[in-house]
Short mmCIF file of C-alpha atoms in Angstrom, two decimals:
data_model
loop_
_atom_site.label_atom_id
_atom_site.label_comp_id
_atom_site.label_asym_id
_atom_site.label_seq_id
_atom_site.Cartn_x
_atom_site.Cartn_y
_atom_site.Cartn_z
CA MET A 17 -38.28 56.91 34.18
CA PRO A 18 -39.52 60.80 35.38
CA ALA A 19 -41.92 62.21 32.79
CA TRP A 20 -40.28 64.73 30.36
CA THR A 21 -41.50 68.25 30.78
CA ALA A 22 -41.18 71.94 30.08
CA SER A 23 -38.07 71.79 32.51
CA ASP A 24 -35.77 69.68 30.69
CA ILE A 25 -35.20 71.56 28.17
CA PRO A 26 -31.61 71.82 28.23
CA ASP A 27 -30.19 76.11 28.15
CA LEU A 28 -30.72 77.25 24.61
CA THR A 29 -28.32 80.55 24.75
CA GLY A 30 -26.81 81.44 21.69
CA ARG A 31 -29.23 79.01 19.26
CA THR A 32 -32.30 80.11 16.94
CA ALA A 33 -35.76 78.80 16.32
CA VAL A 34 -38.01 79.22 13.16
CA VAL A 35 -41.81 78.81 14.36
CA THR A 36 -44.35 79.25 11.95
CA GLY A 37 -47.91 79.69 13.29
CA ALA A 38 -46.58 81.60 16.65
CA ASN A 39 -48.17 83.97 17.33
CA SER A 40 -51.94 81.19 19.05
CA GLY A 41 -52.00 77.53 20.17
CA LEU A 42 -48.81 75.12 20.35
CA GLY A 43 -46.78 77.45 18.14
CA LEU A 44 -47.46 80.30 20.77
CA GLU A 45 -46.58 77.76 23.39
CA THR A 46 -43.37 76.28 21.92
CA THR A 47 -42.35 79.54 21.49
CA ARG A 48 -42.61 81.00 25.02
CA GLU A 49 -40.51 77.86 26.15
CA LEU A 50 -37.69 78.15 23.58
CA ALA A 51 -37.60 81.89 24.95
CA ARG A 52 -37.90 81.12 28.41
CA LYS A 53 -34.62 78.95 27.58
CA GLY A 54 -32.60 81.62 26.13
CA ALA A 55 -33.07 80.97 22.54
CA ARG A 56 -33.55 83.70 19.99
CA VAL A 57 -37.43 82.83 18.05
CA VAL A 58 -37.93 84.09 14.52
CA MET A 59 -42.16 84.32 14.70
CA ALA A 60 -43.09 83.65 11.63
CA CYS A 61 -46.86 84.54 11.62
CA ARG A 62 -49.30 85.52 8.20
CA SER A 63 -50.70 88.46 10.51
CA GLU A 64 -47.57 91.19 11.80
CA ASP A 65 -50.07 92.44 13.89
CA ARG A 66 -51.11 89.52 15.60
CA GLY A 67 -47.80 88.18 16.17
CA ARG A 68 -46.64 91.81 17.77
CA ARG A 69 -49.75 91.06 20.30
CA ALA A 70 -47.89 87.64 20.87
CA ARG A 71 -44.84 88.47 21.63
CA ALA A 72 -45.61 91.37 23.67
CA GLU A 73 -48.53 88.71 25.72
CA VAL A 74 -44.44 86.44 26.27
CA VAL A 75 -42.20 89.66 26.56
CA ARG A 76 -44.29 90.27 30.02
CA GLU A 77 -43.89 86.87 31.21
CA ILE A 78 -40.31 86.55 30.20
CA PRO A 79 -39.04 90.03 29.69
CA ASP A 80 -35.26 89.60 28.20
CA ALA A 81 -37.05 87.14 25.58
CA ASP A 82 -35.57 87.19 22.79
CA LEU A 83 -38.35 87.10 20.00
CA ASP A 84 -38.63 89.07 16.08
CA VAL A 85 -41.90 88.90 14.26
CA GLU A 86 -41.68 88.06 10.60
CA THR A 87 -44.30 88.04 8.44
CA LEU A 88 -45.25 84.74 6.53
CA ASP A 89 -47.74 83.25 5.10
CA LEU A 90 -47.83 79.33 3.71
CA ALA A 91 -50.50 79.96 1.66
CA SER A 92 -48.19 81.96 -0.49
CA LEU A 93 -45.44 80.68 -2.37
CA ASP A 94 -44.03 83.84 -3.37
CA SER A 95 -44.44 84.95 0.84
CA VAL A 96 -42.54 82.18 1.54
CA ARG A 97 -39.80 82.69 -1.12
CA GLN A 98 -39.62 86.49 0.47
CA PHE A 99 -39.42 85.36 3.93
CA ALA A 100 -36.09 83.01 3.40
CA ASP A 101 -34.69 85.49 1.10
CA GLU A 102 -35.40 88.69 3.13
CA ARG A 103 -36.59 87.88 6.51
CA ALA A 104 -35.56 84.57 7.87
CA PRO A 105 -32.49 84.73 10.02
CA ASP A 106 -28.46 83.79 9.00
CA ARG A 107 -28.24 80.83 11.42
CA ILE A 108 -31.06 78.56 11.97
CA ASP A 109 -31.18 75.60 15.16
CA VAL A 110 -34.30 74.49 14.41
CA LEU A 111 -37.06 74.87 12.41
CA TYR A 112 -40.75 74.69 13.34
CA CYS A 113 -43.13 73.85 10.59
CA ASN A 114 -46.14 74.02 13.15
CA ALA A 115 -48.44 76.50 11.63
CA GLY A 116 -52.17 75.07 9.76
CA VAL A 117 -55.05 74.76 9.10
CA MET A 118 -57.53 72.05 10.11
CA ALA A 119 -60.80 70.85 8.63
CA ILE A 120 -61.84 73.95 6.87
CA PRO A 121 -63.86 74.07 3.65
CA ARG A 122 -62.83 73.73 0.47
CA SER A 123 -60.76 77.21 -0.50
CA GLU A 124 -58.00 77.12 -2.17
CA THR A 125 -54.69 79.86 -1.94
CA ALA A 126 -53.18 82.17 -4.16
CA ASP A 127 -51.38 78.92 -5.91
CA GLY A 128 -54.46 77.39 -6.62
CA PHE A 129 -53.28 74.50 -4.43
CA GLU A 130 -56.56 73.04 -2.18
CA THR A 131 -55.98 75.00 1.12
CA GLN A 132 -55.28 72.67 3.97
CA PHE A 133 -52.58 70.69 1.75
CA GLY A 134 -51.49 73.65 0.47
CA VAL A 135 -50.86 75.46 3.78
CA ASN A 136 -50.34 72.46 6.25
CA VAL A 137 -47.62 70.78 3.65
CA LEU A 138 -46.56 72.65 0.42
CA GLY A 139 -45.72 75.57 2.10
CA HIS A 140 -43.92 74.19 4.73
CA PHE A 141 -42.47 71.87 2.06
CA ALA A 142 -41.04 74.99 0.24
CA LEU A 143 -39.95 76.85 3.53
CA ALA A 144 -37.83 73.69 4.35
CA GLY A 145 -36.22 73.52 1.12
CA ARG A 146 -35.37 76.90 1.23
CA LEU A 147 -34.08 77.41 4.46
CA LEU A 148 -31.97 74.23 4.43
CA ASP A 149 -28.65 75.66 3.19
CA ARG A 150 -28.60 77.27 6.98
CA LEU A 151 -29.67 74.58 8.39
CA LEU A 152 -26.91 72.36 6.98
CA ALA A 153 -24.89 74.97 7.75
CA THR A 154 -25.72 75.08 11.52
CA ASP A 155 -24.06 71.49 12.94
CA GLY A 156 -26.73 69.46 14.59
CA SER A 157 -29.68 71.60 13.49
CA ARG A 158 -33.28 70.40 13.46
CA VAL A 159 -36.43 70.56 11.32
CA VAL A 160 -40.02 69.52 13.35
CA TRP A 161 -42.77 68.49 11.02
CA LEU A 162 -46.12 68.81 13.19
CA SER A 163 -48.31 65.88 12.48
CA SER A 164 -51.47 64.53 14.42
CA MET A 165 -53.67 61.65 14.96
CA ALA A 166 -55.60 62.33 11.94
CA ALA A 167 -52.48 60.81 9.99
CA TRP A 168 -53.72 57.67 11.48
CA GLY A 169 -56.63 57.80 9.15
CA GLY A 170 -54.61 59.18 6.05
CA SER A 171 -54.18 58.32 3.09
CA ILE A 172 -52.17 60.14 0.22
CA HIS A 173 -54.72 60.45 -2.36
CA PHE A 174 -52.29 61.29 -5.21
CA GLY A 175 -55.18 61.36 -8.38
CA ASP A 176 -56.65 64.07 -6.53
CA LEU A 177 -53.85 65.59 -4.12
CA GLN A 178 -56.05 68.57 -4.38
CA GLY A 179 -59.56 67.87 -3.67
CA GLN A 180 -61.28 69.01 -7.33
CA ARG A 181 -63.38 65.57 -7.58
CA THR A 182 -63.45 65.07 -4.34
CA TYR A 183 -63.70 67.31 -0.86
CA GLY A 184 -64.16 66.03 2.41
CA ARG A 185 -62.87 68.75 4.92
CA TRP A 186 -61.52 65.35 7.51
CA ARG A 187 -60.50 63.54 4.01
CA ALA A 188 -58.04 66.16 2.84
CA TYR A 189 -56.75 67.02 7.09
CA ASN A 190 -56.08 63.76 7.50
CA GLN A 191 -54.53 63.02 4.04
CA SER A 192 -52.51 66.40 4.97
CA LYS A 193 -51.32 65.35 8.17
CA LEU A 194 -50.33 62.04 7.08
CA ALA A 195 -47.98 63.94 4.02
CA ASP A 196 -46.45 66.47 7.17
CA LEU A 197 -45.70 62.83 8.88
CA MET A 198 -44.22 61.15 5.77
CA LEU A 199 -42.27 64.63 4.81
CA GLY A 200 -40.68 64.38 8.28
CA LEU A 201 -39.86 61.04 7.74
CA ASP A 202 -38.16 60.82 4.62
CA MET A 203 -36.43 64.43 4.79
CA ASN A 204 -34.18 62.57 7.56
CA ARG A 205 -33.44 59.54 5.21
CA ARG A 206 -32.41 61.81 2.95
CA LEU A 207 -29.90 64.26 5.07
CA GLN A 208 -28.80 61.19 6.35
CA ASP A 209 -28.02 59.93 2.77
CA ALA A 210 -26.45 63.31 1.95
CA GLY A 211 -24.29 62.77 5.44
CA ALA A 212 -25.74 65.84 6.93
CA SER A 213 -25.37 66.29 11.09
CA THR A 214 -29.36 68.10 10.59
CA VAL A 215 -31.95 65.43 11.45
CA SER A 216 -35.64 65.79 11.31
CA LEU A 217 -38.49 64.49 13.64
CA ALA A 218 -42.40 64.60 13.49
CA ALA A 219 -44.32 65.24 16.58
CA HIS A 220 -48.29 65.04 16.77
CA PRO A 221 -50.15 67.03 19.89
CA GLY A 222 -52.68 64.36 21.21
CA LEU A 223 -56.41 66.01 21.73
CA SER A 224 -54.87 69.69 22.49
CA ASN A 225 -57.30 72.28 23.27
CA THR A 226 -56.57 74.90 20.79
CA ASN A 227 -58.38 77.22 18.46
CA LEU A 228 -57.96 74.65 15.78
CA GLN A 229 -61.18 73.19 16.90
CA THR A 230 -62.94 76.36 16.92
CA THR A 231 -61.90 77.79 13.91
CA SER A 232 -62.82 74.41 11.87
CA ALA A 233 -66.40 74.18 13.35
CA ASP A 234 -67.07 77.94 13.09
CA GLN A 235 -66.12 77.73 9.19
CA SER A 236 -67.89 74.81 8.87
CA ASP A 237 -70.73 75.76 10.54
CA SER A 238 -71.63 72.89 12.15
CA GLY A 239 -73.34 72.63 15.25
CA ILE A 240 -72.93 69.33 15.53
CA GLU A 241 -69.06 70.06 16.29
CA LYS A 242 -69.57 73.35 17.77
CA ALA A 243 -70.91 71.83 20.77
CA LEU A 244 -69.35 68.45 20.86
CA TYR A 245 -66.44 70.87 21.39
CA GLY A 246 -67.99 72.85 23.77
CA LEU A 247 -69.12 70.28 25.89
CA THR A 248 -65.50 67.83 25.21
CA MET A 249 -62.70 69.90 25.38
CA ASP A 250 -62.08 71.65 28.60
CA ARG A 251 -63.01 68.12 30.00
CA VAL A 252 -61.04 66.02 27.96
CA ALA A 253 -58.47 67.74 26.05
CA MET A 254 -55.01 68.72 27.46
CA THR A 255 -53.63 72.54 27.31
CA GLU A 256 -51.57 73.95 24.82
CA ALA A 257 -49.04 73.85 27.07
CA GLU A 258 -48.91 70.21 27.49
CA GLY A 259 -50.13 69.85 24.01
CA ALA A 260 -46.67 71.77 22.50
CA LEU A 261 -44.28 69.24 24.85
CA PRO A 262 -44.13 66.60 22.09
CA GLN A 263 -42.60 69.00 19.10
CA LEU A 264 -40.16 71.04 21.94
CA ARG A 265 -38.89 67.32 23.26
CA ALA A 266 -38.53 66.28 19.63
CA GLY A 267 -36.70 70.18 19.16
CA THR A 268 -34.58 70.53 22.15
CA ASP A 269 -33.50 66.88 23.71
CA PRO A 270 -30.03 66.08 23.21
CA LEU A 271 -31.27 62.46 23.23
CA ALA A 272 -33.55 62.51 20.21
CA ARG A 273 -32.56 61.25 17.71
CA GLY A 274 -33.44 61.79 13.90
CA GLY A 275 -36.54 60.52 12.23
CA ALA A 276 -38.08 59.93 15.75
CA PHE A 277 -41.65 60.55 16.01
CA TYR A 278 -43.04 62.32 19.24
CA GLY A 279 -46.33 62.47 20.80
CA PRO A 280 -48.69 61.74 24.35
CA LYS A 281 -47.59 58.07 25.63
CA HIS A 282 -51.44 57.21 25.90
CA GLY A 283 -52.33 58.63 22.22
CA PHE A 284 -54.61 61.30 23.07
CA ARG A 285 -53.10 62.47 26.63
CA GLY A 286 -49.96 61.68 27.93
CA ARG A 287 -46.12 63.03 28.72
CA PRO A 288 -44.53 62.92 25.98
CA VAL A 289 -42.55 59.93 24.27
CA GLU A 290 -41.34 58.72 21.47
CA VAL A 291 -44.38 56.90 19.79
CA ASN A 292 -44.89 54.45 16.43
CA PRO A 293 -45.68 56.24 13.25
CA PRO A 294 -49.14 54.35 11.61
CA LYS A 295 -48.15 51.96 9.08
CA ALA A 296 -48.66 54.19 5.97
CA ALA A 297 -46.18 56.52 7.06
CA LEU A 298 -43.61 53.75 6.51
CA ALA A 299 -43.78 53.14 2.36
CA ALA A 300 -41.14 53.88 1.27
CA GLN A 301 -42.68 53.95 -2.21
CA THR A 302 -45.33 56.50 -1.17
CA ARG A 303 -42.84 58.63 0.42
CA ALA A 304 -40.49 59.14 -2.60
CA ARG A 305 -43.65 59.82 -5.22
CA LEU A 306 -45.11 62.40 -2.19
CA TRP A 307 -42.24 64.02 -2.23
CA SER A 308 -41.25 64.22 -6.12
CA ALA A 309 -44.95 65.92 -6.50
CA CYS A 310 -44.02 68.47 -3.35
CA GLU A 311 -40.72 69.43 -5.36
CA GLN A 312 -43.29 69.73 -8.83
CA LEU A 313 -45.59 71.51 -7.14
CA THR A 314 -43.56 74.03 -5.08
CA GLY A 315 -40.95 74.46 -7.84
CA VAL A 316 -38.60 73.55 -4.75
CA SER A 317 -36.48 70.90 -5.43
CA PHE A 318 -33.72 70.10 -2.42
CA LEU A 319 -31.78 66.55 -0.97
CA SER A 320 -33.58 64.71 -4.04
CA ASP A 321 -32.91 61.15 -4.78
#
């Protein structure tokens, strides 16, 4: 079977996608390819200025791109609510939970959450819940959660989700990416139980050369990581465009099934294929406990058992 590429994305005219973190990296590449195929894309960005610059970049390449830039700060539950209530489109065919931060020193969101868990997990959980009515109203809609290879090294530390007693920036990142995967898989199970046509999927980009690595090293002032990234990323990592293919396939391939997990065929690299999630992501009781914790922390309850 030939490799799945961006050219395999079907015509998306009349469909609307919301992409968080659309101004750079995988989010920008996802936006670019969706727009190329005729979708309307709402670029949900923390910085309106960076979002508008990214929009201009795409329009220079695709003059008829249908792009809207809207402000969304996943580090603020108020911003998530305002986006859902005032700025999100009425129709949503695909919600890409793409934005994230990676392995940064401990800090807290506006709501007092550890930033990696607050942005990567709780912000997207609240967003998906607040947009659920529009997703359910669109037949065959999808939610795509961006995970990472870091999920294989993650554990959910229910006694210390916010890293208040023990914090390691990679430990927190691994936890957040496992949590994203678990929520994506459990959301699909809950949608099935509700008899919905909406499905939830997950994806990971393998080793992709994005701004996450440099931001992590700069904020952590890690000379070793800066040197490592400088020596290896251009040589061994996939490009941002290649790294975006798993989530593009999850969100657009007509044959993609709910509950599937897409990633590069060879782990770090390769064409986007359905891959097996880590065993930890399949633990039903842990997933249910995580879902409940997210509901309690965000105050957003949906698809509850």
